[in-house]
mmCIF file of C-alpha atoms in Angstrom:
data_model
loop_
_atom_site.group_PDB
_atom_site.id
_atom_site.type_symbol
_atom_site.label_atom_id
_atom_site.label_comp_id
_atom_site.label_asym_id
_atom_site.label_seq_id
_atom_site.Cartn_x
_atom_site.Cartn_y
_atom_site.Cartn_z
ATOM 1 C CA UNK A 3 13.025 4.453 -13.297
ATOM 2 C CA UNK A 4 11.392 1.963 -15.480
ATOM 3 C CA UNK A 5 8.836 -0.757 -13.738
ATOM 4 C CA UNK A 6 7.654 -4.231 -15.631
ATOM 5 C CA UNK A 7 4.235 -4.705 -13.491
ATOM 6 C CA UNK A 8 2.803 -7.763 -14.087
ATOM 7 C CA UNK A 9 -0.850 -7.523 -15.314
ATOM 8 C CA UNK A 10 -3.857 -9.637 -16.203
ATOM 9 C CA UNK A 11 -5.884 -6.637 -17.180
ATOM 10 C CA UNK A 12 -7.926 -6.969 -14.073
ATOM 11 C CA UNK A 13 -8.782 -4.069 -11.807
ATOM 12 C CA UNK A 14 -5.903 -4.356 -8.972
ATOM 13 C CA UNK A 15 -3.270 -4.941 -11.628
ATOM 14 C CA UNK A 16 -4.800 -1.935 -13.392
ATOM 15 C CA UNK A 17 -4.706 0.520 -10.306
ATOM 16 C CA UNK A 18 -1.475 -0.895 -9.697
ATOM 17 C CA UNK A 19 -0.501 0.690 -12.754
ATOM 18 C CA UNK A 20 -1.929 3.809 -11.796
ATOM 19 C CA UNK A 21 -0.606 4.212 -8.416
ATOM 20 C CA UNK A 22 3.106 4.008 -10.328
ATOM 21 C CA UNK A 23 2.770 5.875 -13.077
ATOM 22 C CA UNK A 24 3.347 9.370 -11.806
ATOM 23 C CA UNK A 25 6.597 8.153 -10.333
ATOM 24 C CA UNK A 26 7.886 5.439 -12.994
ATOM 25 C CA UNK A 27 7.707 4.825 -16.663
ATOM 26 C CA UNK A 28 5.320 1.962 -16.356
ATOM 27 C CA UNK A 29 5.572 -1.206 -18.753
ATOM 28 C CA UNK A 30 3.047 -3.718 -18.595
ATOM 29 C CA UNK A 31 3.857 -7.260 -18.616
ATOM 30 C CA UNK A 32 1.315 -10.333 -19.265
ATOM 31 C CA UNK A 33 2.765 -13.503 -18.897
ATOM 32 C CA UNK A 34 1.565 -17.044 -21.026
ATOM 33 C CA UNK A 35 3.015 -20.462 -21.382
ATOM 34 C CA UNK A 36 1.647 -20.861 -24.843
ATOM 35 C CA UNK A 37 -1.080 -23.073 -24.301
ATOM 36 C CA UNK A 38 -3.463 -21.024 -24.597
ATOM 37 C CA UNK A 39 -3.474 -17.706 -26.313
ATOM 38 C CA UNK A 40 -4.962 -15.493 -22.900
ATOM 39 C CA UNK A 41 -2.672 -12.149 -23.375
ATOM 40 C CA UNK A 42 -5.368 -10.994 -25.574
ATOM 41 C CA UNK A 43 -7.640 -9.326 -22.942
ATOM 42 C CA UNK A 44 -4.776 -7.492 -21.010
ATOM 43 C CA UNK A 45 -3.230 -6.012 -24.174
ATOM 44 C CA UNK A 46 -6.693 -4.335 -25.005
ATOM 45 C CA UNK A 47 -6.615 -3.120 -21.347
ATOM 46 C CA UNK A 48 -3.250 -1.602 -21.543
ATOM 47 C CA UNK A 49 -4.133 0.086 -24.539
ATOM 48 C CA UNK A 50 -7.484 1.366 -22.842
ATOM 49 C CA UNK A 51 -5.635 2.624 -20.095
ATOM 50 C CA UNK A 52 -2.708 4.278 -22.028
ATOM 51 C CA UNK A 53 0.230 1.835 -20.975
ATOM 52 C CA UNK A 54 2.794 0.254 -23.232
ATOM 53 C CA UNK A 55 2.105 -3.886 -22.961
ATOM 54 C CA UNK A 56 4.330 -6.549 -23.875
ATOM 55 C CA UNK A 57 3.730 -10.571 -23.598
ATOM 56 C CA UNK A 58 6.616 -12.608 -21.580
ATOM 57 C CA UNK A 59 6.585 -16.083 -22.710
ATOM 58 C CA UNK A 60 7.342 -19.015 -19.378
ATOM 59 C CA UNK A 61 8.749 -22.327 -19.761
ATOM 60 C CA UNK A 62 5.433 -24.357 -20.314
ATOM 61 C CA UNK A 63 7.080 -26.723 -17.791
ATOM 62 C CA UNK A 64 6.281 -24.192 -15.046
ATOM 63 C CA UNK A 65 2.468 -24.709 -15.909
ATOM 64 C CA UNK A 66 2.974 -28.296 -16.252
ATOM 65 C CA UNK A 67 3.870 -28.357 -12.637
ATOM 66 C CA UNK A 68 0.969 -26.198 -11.664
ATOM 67 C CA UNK A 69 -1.135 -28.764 -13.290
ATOM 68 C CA UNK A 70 0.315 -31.144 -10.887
ATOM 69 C CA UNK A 71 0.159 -28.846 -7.788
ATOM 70 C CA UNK A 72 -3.338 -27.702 -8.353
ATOM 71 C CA UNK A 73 -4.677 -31.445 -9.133
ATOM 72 C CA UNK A 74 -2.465 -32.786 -5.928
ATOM 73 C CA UNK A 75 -4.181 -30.110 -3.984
ATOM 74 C CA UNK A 76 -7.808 -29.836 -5.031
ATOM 75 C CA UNK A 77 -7.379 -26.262 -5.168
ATOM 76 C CA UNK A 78 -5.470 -23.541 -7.004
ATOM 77 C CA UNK A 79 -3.314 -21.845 -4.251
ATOM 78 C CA UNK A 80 -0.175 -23.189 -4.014
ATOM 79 C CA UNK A 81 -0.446 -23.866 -8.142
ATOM 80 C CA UNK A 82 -0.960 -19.710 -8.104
ATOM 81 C CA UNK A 83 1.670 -18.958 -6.308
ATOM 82 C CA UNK A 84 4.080 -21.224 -7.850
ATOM 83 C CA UNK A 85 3.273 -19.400 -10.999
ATOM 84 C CA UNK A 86 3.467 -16.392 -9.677
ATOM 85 C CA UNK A 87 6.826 -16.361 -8.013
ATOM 86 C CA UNK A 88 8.057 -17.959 -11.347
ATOM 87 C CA UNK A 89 6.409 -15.435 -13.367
ATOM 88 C CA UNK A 90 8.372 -12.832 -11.144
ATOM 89 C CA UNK A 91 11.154 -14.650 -11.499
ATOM 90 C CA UNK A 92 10.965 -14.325 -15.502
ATOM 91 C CA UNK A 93 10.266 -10.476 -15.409
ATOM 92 C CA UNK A 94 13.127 -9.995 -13.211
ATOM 93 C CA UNK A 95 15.263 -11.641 -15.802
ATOM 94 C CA UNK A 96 13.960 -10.009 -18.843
ATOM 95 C CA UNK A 97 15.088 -7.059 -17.773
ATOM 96 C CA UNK A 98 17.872 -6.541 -15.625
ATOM 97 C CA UNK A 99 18.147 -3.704 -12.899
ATOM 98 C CA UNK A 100 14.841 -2.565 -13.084
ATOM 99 C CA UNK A 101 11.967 -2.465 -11.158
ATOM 100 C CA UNK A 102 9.200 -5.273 -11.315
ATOM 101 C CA UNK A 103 6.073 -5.083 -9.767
ATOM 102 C CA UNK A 104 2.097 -6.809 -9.172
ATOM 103 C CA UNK A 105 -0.925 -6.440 -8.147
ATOM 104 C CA UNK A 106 -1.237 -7.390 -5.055
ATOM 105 C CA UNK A 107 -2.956 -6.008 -1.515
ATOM 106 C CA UNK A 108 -3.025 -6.260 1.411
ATOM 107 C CA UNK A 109 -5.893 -8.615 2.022
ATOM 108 C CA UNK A 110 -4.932 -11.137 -0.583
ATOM 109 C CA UNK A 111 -4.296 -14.588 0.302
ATOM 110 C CA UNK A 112 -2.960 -15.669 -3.428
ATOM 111 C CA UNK A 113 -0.769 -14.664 -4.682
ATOM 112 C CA UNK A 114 1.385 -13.530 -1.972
ATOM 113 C CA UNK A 115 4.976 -13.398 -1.107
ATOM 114 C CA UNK A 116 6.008 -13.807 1.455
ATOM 115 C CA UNK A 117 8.834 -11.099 3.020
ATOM 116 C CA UNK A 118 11.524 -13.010 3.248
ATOM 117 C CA UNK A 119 10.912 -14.434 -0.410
ATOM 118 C CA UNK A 120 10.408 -10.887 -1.241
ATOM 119 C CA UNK A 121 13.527 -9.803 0.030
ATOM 120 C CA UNK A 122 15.113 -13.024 -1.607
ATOM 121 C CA UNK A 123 13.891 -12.051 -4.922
ATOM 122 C CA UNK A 124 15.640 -8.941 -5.115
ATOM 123 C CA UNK A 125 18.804 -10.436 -3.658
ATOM 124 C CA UNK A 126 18.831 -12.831 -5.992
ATOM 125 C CA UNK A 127 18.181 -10.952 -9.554
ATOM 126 C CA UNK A 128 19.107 -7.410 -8.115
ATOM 127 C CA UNK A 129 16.069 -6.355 -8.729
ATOM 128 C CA UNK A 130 13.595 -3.779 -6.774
ATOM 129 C CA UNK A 131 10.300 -5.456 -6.378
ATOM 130 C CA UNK A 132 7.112 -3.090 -5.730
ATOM 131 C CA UNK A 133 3.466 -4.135 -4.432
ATOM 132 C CA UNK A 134 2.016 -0.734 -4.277
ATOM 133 C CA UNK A 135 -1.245 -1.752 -3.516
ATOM 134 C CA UNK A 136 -0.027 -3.854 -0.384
ATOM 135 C CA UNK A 137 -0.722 -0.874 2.039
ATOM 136 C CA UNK A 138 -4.072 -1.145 0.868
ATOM 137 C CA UNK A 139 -7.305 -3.124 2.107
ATOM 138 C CA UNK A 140 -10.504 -3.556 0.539
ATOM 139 C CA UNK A 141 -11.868 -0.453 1.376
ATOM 140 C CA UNK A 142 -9.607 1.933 -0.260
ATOM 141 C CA UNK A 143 -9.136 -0.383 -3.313
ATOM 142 C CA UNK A 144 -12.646 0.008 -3.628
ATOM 143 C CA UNK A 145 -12.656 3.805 -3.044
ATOM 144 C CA UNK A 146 -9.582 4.323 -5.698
ATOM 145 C CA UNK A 147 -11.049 1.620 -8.210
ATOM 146 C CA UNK A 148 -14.392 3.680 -8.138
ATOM 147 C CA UNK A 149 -12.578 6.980 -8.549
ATOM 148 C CA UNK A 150 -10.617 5.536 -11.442
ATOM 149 C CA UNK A 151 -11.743 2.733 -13.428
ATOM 150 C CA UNK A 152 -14.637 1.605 -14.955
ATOM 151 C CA UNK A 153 -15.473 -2.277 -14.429
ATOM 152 C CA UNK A 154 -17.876 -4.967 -15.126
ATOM 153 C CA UNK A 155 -18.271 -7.586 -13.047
ATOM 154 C CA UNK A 156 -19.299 -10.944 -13.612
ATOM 155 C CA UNK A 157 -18.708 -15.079 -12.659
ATOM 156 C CA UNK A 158 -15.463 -16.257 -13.219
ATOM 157 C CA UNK A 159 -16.322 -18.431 -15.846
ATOM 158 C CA UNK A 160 -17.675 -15.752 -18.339
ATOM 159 C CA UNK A 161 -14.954 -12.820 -18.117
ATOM 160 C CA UNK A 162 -12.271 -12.872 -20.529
ATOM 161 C CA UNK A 163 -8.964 -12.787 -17.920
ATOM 162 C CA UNK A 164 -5.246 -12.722 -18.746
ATOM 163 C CA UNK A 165 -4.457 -14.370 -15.101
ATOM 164 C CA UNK A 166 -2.835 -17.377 -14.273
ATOM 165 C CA UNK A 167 -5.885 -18.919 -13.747
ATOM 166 C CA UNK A 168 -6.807 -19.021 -17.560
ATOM 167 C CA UNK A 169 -4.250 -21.190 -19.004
ATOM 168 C CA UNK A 170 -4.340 -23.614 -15.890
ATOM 169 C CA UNK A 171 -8.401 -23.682 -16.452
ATOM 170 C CA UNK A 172 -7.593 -24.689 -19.645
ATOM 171 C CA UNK A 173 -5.060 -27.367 -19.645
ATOM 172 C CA UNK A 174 -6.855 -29.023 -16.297
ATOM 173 C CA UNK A 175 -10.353 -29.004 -18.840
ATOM 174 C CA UNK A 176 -8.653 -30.691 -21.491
ATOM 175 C CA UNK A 177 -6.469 -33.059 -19.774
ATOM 176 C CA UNK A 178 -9.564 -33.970 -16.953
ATOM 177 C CA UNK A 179 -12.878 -32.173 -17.362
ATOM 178 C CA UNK A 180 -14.656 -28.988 -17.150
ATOM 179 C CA UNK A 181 -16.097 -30.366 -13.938
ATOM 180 C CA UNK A 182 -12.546 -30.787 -12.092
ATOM 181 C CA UNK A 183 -12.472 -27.057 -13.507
ATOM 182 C CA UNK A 184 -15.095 -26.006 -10.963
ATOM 183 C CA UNK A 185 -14.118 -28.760 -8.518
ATOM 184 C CA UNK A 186 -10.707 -26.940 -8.329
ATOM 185 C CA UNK A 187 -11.799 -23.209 -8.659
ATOM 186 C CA UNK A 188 -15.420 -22.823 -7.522
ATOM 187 C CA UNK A 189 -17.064 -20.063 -8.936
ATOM 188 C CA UNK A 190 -16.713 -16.302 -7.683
ATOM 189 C CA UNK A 191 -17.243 -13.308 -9.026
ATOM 190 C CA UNK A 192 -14.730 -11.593 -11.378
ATOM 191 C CA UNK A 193 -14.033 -8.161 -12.697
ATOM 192 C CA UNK A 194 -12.796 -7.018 -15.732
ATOM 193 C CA UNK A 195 -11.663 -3.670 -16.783
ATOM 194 C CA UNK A 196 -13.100 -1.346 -18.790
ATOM 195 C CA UNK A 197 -11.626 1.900 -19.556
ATOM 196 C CA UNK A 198 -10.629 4.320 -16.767
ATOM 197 C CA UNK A 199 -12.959 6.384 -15.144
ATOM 198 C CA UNK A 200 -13.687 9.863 -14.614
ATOM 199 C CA UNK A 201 -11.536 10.438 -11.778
ATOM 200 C CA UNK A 202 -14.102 12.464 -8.901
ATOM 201 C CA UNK B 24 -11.112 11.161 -0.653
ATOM 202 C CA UNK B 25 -9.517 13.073 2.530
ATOM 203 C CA UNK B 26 -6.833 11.111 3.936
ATOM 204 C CA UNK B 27 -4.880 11.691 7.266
ATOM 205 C CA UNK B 28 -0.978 10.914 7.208
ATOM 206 C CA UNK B 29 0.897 10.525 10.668
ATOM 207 C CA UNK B 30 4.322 12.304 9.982
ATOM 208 C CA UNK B 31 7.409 13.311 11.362
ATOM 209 C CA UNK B 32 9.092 14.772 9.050
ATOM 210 C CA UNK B 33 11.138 11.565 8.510
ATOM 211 C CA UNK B 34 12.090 11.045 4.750
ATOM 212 C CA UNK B 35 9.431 7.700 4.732
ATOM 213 C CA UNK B 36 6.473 9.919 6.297
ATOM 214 C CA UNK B 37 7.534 12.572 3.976
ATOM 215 C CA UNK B 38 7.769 10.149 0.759
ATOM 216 C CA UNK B 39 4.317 8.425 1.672
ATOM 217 C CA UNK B 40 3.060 11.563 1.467
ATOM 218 C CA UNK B 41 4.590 12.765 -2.120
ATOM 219 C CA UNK B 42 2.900 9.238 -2.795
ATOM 220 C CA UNK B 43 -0.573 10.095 -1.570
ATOM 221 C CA UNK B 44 -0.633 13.433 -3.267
ATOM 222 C CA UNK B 45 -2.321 12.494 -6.863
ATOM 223 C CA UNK B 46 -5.284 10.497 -5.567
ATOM 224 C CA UNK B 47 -5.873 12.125 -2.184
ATOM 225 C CA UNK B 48 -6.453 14.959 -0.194
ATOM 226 C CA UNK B 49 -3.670 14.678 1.833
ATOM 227 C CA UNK B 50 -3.004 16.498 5.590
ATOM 228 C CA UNK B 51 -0.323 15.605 7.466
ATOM 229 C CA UNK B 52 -0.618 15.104 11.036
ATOM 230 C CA UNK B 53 2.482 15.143 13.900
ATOM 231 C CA UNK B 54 1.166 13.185 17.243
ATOM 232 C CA UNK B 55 2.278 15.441 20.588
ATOM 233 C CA UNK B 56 1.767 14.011 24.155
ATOM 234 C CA UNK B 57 2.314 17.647 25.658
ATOM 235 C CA UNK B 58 5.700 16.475 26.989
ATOM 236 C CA UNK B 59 8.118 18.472 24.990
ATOM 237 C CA UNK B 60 7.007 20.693 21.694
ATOM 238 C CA UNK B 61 8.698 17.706 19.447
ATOM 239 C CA UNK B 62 6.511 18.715 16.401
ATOM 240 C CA UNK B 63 7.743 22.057 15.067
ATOM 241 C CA UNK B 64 10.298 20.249 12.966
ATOM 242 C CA UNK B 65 7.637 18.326 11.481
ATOM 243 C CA UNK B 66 5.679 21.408 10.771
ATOM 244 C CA UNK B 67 8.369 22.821 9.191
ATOM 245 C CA UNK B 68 8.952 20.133 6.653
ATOM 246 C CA UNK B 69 4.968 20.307 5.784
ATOM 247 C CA UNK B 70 5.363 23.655 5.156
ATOM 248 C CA UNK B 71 8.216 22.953 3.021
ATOM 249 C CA UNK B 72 6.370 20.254 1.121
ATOM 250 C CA UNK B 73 3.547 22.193 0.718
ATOM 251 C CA UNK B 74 0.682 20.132 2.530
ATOM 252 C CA UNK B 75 -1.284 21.193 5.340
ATOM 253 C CA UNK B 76 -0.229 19.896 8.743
ATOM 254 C CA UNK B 77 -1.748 19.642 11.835
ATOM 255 C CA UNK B 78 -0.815 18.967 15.988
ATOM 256 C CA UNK B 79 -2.973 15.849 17.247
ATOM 257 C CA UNK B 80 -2.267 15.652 21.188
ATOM 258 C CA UNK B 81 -2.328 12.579 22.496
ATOM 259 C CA UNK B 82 -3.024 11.817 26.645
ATOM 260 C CA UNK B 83 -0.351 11.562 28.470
ATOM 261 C CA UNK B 84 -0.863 8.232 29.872
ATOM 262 C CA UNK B 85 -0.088 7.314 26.489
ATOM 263 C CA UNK B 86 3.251 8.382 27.010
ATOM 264 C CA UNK B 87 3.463 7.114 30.370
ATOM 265 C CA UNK B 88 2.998 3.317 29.812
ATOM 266 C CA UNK B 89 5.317 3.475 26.743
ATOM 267 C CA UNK B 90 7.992 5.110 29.255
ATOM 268 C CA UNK B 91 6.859 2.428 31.725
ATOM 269 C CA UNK B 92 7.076 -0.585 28.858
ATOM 270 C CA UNK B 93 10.863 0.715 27.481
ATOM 271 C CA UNK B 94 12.350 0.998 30.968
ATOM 272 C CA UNK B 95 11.224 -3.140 31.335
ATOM 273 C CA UNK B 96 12.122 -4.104 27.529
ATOM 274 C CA UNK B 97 15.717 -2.204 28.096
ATOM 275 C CA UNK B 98 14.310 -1.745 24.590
ATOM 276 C CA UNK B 99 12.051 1.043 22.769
ATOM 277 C CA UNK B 100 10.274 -1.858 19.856
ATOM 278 C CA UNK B 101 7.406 -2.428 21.805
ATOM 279 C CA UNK B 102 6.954 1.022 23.495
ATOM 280 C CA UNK B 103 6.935 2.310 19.963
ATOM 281 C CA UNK B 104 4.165 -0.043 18.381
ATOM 282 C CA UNK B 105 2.066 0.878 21.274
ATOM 283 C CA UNK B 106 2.244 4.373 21.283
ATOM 284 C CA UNK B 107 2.004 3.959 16.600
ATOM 285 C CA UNK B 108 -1.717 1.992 17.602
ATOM 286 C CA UNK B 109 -2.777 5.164 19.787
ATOM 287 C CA UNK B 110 -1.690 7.464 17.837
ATOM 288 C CA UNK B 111 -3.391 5.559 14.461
ATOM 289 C CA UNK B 112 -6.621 5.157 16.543
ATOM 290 C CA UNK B 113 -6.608 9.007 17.477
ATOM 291 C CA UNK B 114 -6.274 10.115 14.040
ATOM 292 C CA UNK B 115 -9.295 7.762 13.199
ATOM 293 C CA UNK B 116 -11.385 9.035 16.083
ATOM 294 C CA UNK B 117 -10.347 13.087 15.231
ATOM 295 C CA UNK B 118 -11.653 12.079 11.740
ATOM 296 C CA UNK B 119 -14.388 9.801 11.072
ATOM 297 C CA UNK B 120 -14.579 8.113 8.250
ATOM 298 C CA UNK B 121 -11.454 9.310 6.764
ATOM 299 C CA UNK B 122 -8.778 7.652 5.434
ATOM 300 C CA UNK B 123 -5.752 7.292 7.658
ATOM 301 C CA UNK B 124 -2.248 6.537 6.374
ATOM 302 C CA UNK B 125 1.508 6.151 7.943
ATOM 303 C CA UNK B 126 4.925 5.830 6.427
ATOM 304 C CA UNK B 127 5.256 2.232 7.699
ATOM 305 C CA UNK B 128 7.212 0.099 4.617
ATOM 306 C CA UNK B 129 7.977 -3.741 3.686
ATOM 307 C CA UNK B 130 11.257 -3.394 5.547
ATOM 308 C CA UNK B 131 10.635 -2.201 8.783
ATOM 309 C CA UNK B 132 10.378 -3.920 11.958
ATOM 310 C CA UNK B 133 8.880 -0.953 14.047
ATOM 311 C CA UNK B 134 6.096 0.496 14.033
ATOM 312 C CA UNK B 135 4.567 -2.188 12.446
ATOM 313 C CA UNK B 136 0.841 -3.515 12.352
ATOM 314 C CA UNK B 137 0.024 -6.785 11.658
ATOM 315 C CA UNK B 138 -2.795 -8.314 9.170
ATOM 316 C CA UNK B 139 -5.236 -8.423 11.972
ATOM 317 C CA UNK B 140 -4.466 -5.698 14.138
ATOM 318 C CA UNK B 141 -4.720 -3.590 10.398
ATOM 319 C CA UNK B 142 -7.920 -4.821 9.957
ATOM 320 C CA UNK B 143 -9.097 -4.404 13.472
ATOM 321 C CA UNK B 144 -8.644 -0.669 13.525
ATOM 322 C CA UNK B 145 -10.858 0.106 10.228
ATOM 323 C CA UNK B 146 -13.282 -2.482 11.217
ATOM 324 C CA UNK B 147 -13.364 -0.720 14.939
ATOM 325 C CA UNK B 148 -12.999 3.262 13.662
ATOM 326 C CA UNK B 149 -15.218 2.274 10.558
ATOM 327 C CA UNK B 150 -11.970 4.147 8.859
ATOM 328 C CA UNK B 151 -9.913 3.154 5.918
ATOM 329 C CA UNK B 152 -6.024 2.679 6.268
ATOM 330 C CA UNK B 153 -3.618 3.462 4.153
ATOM 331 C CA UNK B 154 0.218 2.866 4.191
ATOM 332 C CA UNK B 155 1.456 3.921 1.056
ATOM 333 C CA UNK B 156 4.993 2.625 1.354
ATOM 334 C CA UNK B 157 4.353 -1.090 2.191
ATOM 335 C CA UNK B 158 5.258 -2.689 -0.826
ATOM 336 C CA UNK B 159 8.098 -0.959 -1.192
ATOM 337 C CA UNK B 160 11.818 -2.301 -0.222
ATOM 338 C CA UNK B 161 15.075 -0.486 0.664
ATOM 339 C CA UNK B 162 15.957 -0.324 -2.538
ATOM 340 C CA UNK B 163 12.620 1.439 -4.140
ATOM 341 C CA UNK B 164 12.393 3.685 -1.259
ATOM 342 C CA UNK B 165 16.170 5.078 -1.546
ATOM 343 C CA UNK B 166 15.189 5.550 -5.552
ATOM 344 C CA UNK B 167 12.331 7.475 -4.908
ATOM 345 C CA UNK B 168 13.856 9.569 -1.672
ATOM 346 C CA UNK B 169 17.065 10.322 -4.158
ATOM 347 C CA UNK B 170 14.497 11.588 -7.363
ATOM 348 C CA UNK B 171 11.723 13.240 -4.740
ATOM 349 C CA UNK B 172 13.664 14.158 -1.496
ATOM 350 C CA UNK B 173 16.708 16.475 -0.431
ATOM 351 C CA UNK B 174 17.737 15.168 2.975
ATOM 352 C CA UNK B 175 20.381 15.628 5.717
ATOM 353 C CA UNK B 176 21.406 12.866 7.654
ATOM 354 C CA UNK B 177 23.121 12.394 11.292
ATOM 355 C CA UNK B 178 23.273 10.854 14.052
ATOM 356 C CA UNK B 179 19.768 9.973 16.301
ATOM 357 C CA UNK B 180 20.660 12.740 18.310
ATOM 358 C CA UNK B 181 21.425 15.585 16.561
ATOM 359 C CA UNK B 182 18.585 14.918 14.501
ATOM 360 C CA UNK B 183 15.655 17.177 15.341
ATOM 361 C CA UNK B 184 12.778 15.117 14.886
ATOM 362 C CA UNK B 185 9.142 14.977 15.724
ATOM 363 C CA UNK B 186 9.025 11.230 15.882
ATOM 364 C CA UNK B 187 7.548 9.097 18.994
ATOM 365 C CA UNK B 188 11.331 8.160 19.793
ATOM 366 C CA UNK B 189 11.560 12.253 20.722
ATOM 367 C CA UNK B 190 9.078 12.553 23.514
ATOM 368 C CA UNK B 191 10.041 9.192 24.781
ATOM 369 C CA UNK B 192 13.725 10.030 24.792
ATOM 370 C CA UNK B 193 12.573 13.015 26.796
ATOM 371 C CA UNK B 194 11.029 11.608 29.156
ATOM 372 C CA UNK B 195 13.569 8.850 29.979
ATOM 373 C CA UNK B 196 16.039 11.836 30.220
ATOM 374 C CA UNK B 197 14.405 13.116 32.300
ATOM 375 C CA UNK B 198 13.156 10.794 34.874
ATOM 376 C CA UNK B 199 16.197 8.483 34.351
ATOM 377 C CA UNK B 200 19.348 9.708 32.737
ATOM 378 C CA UNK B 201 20.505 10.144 29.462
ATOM 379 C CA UNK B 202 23.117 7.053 30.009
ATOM 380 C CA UNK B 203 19.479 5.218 30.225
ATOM 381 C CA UNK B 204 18.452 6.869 27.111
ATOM 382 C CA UNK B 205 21.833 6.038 25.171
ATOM 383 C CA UNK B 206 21.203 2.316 26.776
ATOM 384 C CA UNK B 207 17.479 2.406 25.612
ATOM 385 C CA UNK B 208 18.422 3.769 22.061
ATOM 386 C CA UNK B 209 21.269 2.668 20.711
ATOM 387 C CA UNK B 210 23.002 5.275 18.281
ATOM 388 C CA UNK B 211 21.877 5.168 14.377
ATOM 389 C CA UNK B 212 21.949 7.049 11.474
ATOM 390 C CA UNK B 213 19.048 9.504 11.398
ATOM 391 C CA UNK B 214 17.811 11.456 8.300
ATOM 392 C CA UNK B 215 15.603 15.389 7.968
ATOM 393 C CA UNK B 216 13.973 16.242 4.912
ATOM 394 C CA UNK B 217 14.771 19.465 3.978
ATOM 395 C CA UNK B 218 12.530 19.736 0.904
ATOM 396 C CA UNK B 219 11.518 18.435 -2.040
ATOM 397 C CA UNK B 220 14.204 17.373 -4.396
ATOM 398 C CA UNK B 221 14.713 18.380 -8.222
ATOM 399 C CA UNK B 222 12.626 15.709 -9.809
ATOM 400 C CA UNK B 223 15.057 13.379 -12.244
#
């Protein structure tokens, strides 16, 4: 069966990836809204880690509205998951009857469906929709990244991401400031991808 | 990484395992209150899946209160998630600091843990817990059962099965009736592995 994971070339997206791929062919999808050009960073992951990558383009509109959620708010949640059910939303359509999937587990607060959305989503575009790292917590993300994946990790600010988070960065520091920038996401530590590891 | 699956040679136990088997060191382990021998199924299926398998005996009191909390509900749900947290914190305590898994998934209503009560029993048993099937739907589950599994189904009762429900069922039999067990647990459609399936 064919599965379009979505993937910012960071490490859960990226062990995402490798949970499924014994069991699915495995497309990777990075989504942008053309306003900034931020695919560039997943597509050299996906071809570190062996996967076949393509770039979905959204309705700009959809980060428009982020803008507006994220500014409302004073932080990026809701903005993040408003993308990110949209962005599901888009896969879904691109390619009918398959499988779509993400990165996210179990401890994650954003972004996170909900199960009735969940369940909505695949009613909806008659889709199957897969989180296979939900089961797991910190711990055995940890354990599995280690075993295969090597990462740097650094502040937010100086790793080059594919995530939602870039373009909205971008369009709230030109339309306000590079200070509402860290008003609205303060700084945390990031991880980017490297190549995978030599599995132990 | 060892990891420690509860199973009873159900087709989600048995899928969460095929699931487990490329990053972990997988053993598959069938709870037994020393009511009724309920786990030789289960061993079977192990054997035909190829993973080792082991008996884990619970205490009876165990068994007891979930007999005693059933008989008040006039429904199993709650007897089950109590005796699922035992039998999870057993499996931690028989192997410390090992990973511990079940075939819980998105859908299900019981057994179930919730965010907390998850993250409760690794911070408690210093283990890490796993449940493979999580993010995955109906939908994704009957896909990978169909390319992974061959399975039989029935009805509940002429299913031999080493789940919790079969001890419990016992039990109620026998101190009650089985008109209290068919009032307890209404009839549904039951499925055995019987081994892996040709691989599409």
């Amino acid at each position: 069966m064919d599965v379009f994971l979505l993937f910012s070339g960071g490490k859960d997206s990226s062990l995402s990836a490798i949970l499924l791929e014994p069991f699915f062919n495995v497309t990777l999808v990075t989504c942008n809204f053309g306003w900034k050009e931020t695919w560039k960073p997943a597509k050299n992951v996906a071809s570190e880690l062996g996967f076949p990558h393509e770039v979905l383009r959204i309705d700009g509109a959809v980060l428009e509205s982020a803008y507006s959620i994220a500014l409302c708010d004073g932080y990026p949640n809701h903005a993040i998951d408003y993308i990110h059910l949209r962005a599901l939303r888009c896969v879904a359509s691109a390619h009918p009857g398959c499988a779509i999937a993400d990165g996210t587990r179990r401890d994650d607060r954003v972004p996170m469906l909900k199960l009735p959305d969940a369940q909505r989503l695949e009613d909806r575009y008659g889709c199957t929709y897969i989180r296979p790292l939900l089961g797991y917590g910190r711990r055995a993300v940890d354990t599995l990244v280690a075993a295969h994946l090597e990462i740097v990790e650094d502040e937010s600010e100086k790793i080059e991401k594919s995530d939602y988070e870039t373009e909205l960065r971008a369009i709230i520091e030109e339309r306000c400031s590079s200070e509402m920038v860290r008003t609205i996401f303060p700084m945390h530590a990031q991880s980017r991808v490297v190549r995978r590891g030599l599995q132990r």
